Short mmCIF file of C-alpha atoms in Angstrom, two decimals:
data_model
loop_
_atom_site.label_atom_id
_atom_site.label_comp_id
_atom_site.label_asym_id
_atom_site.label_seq_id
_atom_site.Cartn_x
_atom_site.Cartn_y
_atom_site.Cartn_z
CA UNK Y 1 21.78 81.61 111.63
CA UNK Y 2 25.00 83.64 112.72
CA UNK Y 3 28.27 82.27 111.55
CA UNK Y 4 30.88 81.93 114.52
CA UNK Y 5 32.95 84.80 115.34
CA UNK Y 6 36.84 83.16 114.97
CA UNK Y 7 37.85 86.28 116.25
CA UNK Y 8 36.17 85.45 119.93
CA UNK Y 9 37.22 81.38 119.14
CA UNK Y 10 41.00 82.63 118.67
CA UNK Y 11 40.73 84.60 121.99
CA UNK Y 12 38.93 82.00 124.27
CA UNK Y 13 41.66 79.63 123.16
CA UNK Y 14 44.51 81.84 123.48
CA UNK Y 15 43.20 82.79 126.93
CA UNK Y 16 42.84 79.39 127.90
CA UNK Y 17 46.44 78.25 126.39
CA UNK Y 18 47.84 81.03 128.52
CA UNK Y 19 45.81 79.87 131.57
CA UNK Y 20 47.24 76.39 131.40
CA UNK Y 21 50.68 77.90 130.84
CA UNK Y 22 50.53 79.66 134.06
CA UNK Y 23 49.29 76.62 135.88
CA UNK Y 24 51.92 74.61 134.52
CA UNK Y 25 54.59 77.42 135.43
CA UNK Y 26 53.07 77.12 139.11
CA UNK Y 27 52.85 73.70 139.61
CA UNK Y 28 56.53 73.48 138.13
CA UNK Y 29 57.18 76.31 140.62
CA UNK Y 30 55.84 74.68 143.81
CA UNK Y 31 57.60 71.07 143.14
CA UNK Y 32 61.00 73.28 143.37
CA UNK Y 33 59.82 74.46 146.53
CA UNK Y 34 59.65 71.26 148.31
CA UNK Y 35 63.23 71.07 147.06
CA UNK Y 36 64.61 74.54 148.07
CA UNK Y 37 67.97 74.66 149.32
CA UNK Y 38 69.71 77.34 152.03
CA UNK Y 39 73.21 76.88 150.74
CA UNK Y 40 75.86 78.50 153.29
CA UNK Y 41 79.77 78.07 153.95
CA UNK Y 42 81.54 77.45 157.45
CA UNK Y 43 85.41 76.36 157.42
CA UNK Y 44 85.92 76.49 154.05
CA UNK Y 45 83.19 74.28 153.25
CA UNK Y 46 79.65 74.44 151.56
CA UNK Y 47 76.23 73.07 153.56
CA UNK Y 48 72.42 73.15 152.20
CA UNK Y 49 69.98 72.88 154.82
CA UNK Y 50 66.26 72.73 153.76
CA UNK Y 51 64.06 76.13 153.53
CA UNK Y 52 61.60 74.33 155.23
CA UNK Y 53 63.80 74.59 158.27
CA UNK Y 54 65.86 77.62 157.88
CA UNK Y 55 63.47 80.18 159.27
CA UNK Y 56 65.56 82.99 158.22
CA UNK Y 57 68.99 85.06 158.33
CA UNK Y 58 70.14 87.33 160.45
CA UNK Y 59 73.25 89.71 159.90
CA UNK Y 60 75.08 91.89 162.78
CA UNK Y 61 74.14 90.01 165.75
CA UNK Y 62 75.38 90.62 168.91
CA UNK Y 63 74.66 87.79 171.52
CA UNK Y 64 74.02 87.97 175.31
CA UNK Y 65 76.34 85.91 176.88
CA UNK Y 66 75.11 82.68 179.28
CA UNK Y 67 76.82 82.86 182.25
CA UNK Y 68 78.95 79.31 182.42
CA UNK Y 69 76.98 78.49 179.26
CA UNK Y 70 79.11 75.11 177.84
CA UNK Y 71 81.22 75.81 174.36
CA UNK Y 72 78.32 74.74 172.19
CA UNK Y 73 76.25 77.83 173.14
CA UNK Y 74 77.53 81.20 172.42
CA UNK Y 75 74.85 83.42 174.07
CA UNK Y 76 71.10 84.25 173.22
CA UNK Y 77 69.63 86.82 171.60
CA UNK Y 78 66.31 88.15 171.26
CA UNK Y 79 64.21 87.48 168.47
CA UNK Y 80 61.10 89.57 167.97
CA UNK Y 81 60.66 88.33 171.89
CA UNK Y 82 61.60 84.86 171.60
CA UNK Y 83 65.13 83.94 173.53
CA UNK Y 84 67.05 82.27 170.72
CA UNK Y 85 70.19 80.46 171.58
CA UNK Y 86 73.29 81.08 169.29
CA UNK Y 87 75.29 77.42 168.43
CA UNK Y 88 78.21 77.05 167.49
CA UNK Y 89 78.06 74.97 163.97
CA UNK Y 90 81.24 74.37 164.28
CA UNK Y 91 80.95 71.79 167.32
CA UNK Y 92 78.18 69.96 165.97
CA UNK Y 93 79.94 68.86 162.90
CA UNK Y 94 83.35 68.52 164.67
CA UNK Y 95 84.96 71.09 163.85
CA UNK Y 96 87.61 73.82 165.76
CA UNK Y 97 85.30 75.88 167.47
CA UNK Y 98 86.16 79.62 165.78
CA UNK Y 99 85.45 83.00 167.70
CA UNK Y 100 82.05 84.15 166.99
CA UNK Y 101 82.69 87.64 164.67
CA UNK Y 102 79.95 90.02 163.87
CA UNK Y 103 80.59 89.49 160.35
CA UNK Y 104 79.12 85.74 161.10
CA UNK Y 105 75.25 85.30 159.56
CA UNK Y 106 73.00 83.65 161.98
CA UNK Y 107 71.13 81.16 160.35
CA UNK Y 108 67.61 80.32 162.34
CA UNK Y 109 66.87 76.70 162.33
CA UNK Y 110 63.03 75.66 163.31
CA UNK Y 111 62.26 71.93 163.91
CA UNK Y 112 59.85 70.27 165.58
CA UNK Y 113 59.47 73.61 168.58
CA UNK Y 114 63.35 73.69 168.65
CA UNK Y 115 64.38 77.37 167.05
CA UNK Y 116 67.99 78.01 167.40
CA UNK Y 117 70.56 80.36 165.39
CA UNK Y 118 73.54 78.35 163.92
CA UNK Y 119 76.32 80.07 163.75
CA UNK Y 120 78.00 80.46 159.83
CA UNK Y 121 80.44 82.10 157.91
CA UNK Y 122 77.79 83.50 155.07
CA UNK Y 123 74.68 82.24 153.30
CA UNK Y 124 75.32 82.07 150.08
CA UNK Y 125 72.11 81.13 147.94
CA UNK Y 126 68.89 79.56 148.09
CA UNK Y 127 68.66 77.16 145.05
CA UNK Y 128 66.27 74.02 144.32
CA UNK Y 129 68.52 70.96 144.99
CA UNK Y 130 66.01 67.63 143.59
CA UNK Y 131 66.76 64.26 145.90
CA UNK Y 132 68.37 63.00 143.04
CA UNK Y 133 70.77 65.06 142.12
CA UNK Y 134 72.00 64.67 145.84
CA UNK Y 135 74.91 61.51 146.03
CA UNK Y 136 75.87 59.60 149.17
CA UNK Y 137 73.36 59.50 152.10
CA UNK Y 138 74.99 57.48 155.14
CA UNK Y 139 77.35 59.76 157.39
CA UNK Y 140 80.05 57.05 157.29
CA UNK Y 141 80.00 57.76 153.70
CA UNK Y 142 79.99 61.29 153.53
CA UNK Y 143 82.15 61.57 156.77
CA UNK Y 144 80.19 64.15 158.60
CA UNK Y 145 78.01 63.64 160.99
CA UNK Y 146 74.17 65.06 160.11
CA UNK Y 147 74.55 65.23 156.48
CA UNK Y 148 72.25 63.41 154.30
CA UNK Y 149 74.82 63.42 150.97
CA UNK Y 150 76.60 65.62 148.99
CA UNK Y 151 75.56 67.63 146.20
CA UNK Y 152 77.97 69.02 143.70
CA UNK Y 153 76.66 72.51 142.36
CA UNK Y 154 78.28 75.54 140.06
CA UNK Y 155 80.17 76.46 143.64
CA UNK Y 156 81.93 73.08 144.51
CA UNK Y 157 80.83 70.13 146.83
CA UNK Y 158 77.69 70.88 149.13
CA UNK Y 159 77.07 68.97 151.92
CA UNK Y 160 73.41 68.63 153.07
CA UNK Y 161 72.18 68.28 156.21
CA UNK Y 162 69.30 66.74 158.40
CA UNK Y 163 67.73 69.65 159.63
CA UNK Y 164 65.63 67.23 162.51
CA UNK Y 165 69.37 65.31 163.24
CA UNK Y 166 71.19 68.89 163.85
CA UNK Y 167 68.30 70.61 166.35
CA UNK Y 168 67.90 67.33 167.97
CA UNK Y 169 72.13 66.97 167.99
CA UNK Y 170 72.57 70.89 169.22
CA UNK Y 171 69.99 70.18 172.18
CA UNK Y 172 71.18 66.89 173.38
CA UNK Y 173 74.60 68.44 173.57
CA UNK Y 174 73.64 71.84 175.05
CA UNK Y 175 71.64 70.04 177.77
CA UNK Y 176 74.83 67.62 178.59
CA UNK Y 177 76.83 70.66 178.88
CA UNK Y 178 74.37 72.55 181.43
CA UNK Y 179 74.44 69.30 183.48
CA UNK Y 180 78.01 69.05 183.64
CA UNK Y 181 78.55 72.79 184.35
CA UNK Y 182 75.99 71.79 187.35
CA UNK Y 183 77.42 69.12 188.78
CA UNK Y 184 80.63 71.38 188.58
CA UNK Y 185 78.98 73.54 191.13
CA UNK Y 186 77.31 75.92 189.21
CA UNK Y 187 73.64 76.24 189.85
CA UNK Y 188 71.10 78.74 188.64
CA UNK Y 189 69.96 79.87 192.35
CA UNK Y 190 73.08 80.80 192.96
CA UNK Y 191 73.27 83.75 190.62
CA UNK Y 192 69.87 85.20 192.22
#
């Protein structure tokens, strides 16, 4: 009969310890992910907006302009092909519109088919934020219109936002503008 071989025993188990210490590392890994943060400032202040949404950055943009385009849209650029509209962030939280710089980033925002580029001062970070660690929920309590709560990280006081509530916000607006620009006058056929 041949004894067991501890030596083999010892490995198998140390093998399979590190196994489960990888798995554990990766499912630890992907519950951050459903919590992964886009942090960015704009006037001073601090916003997270879901990586789920934020499709990516993009640095030294320089938009097309619209003609008679309302304030809300800046101009379009193109994307790898796709027309992206540039909004001002500003206007959808209620801000003072500020003049777009080409220092701004250009933060790509993808919800439901709506992909626009919000207009910011810099991204800062991308950084797990867990639903509980976020306070506050309704805007009346916050005081800013699509924010979900606040947050308060190693930086300050981090609002985050409703990614589906800010697309849906920066269409509804844009559209309203176009329409009143047309019943200004202005009409598409007019510039062909």
């Amino acid at each position: 009969m041949k004894a067991p071989n501890n030596a083999t025993s010892r490995d198998e188990m140390s093998s399979t310890l590190g196994a489960l210490d990888v798995a554990d590392q990766l499912s630890e890994r992907l519950a951050q992910l459903g919590h992964e943060h886009c942090v960015f400032s704009r006037n001073g202040e601090l916003f997270a907006i879901p990586v789920s949404a934020a499709r990516e950055v993009l640095f030294d943009e320089t938009p097309a302009p619209v003609p008679r385009a309302p304030d809300l849209v800046v101009g379009v650029i193109n994307l790898r092909g796709e027309v992206l509209p540039l909004v001002r962030f500003d206007l959808l939280l209620g801000f003072e519109p500020r003049v777009f710089t080409p220092e701004d980033h250009v933060l790509v925002l993808s919800v439901e088919n709506i992909h626009l580029g919000l207009i910011v001062d810099r991204v800062r970070e991308v950084r797990p934020i867990k639903p509980s660690e976020i306070r506050g929920g309704a805007e009346a309590e916050v005081g800013r219109p699509h924010v979900t709560g606040y947050w308060e990280g190693p930086l300050g006081v981090v609002y985050v936002l409703d990614p589906r509530s800010l697309a849906h916000a920066a269409v509804s607006l844009a559209q309203q503008g176009f329409q009143q620009r047309r019943a200004q006058g202005f009409s598409v056929r007019a510039l062909s």
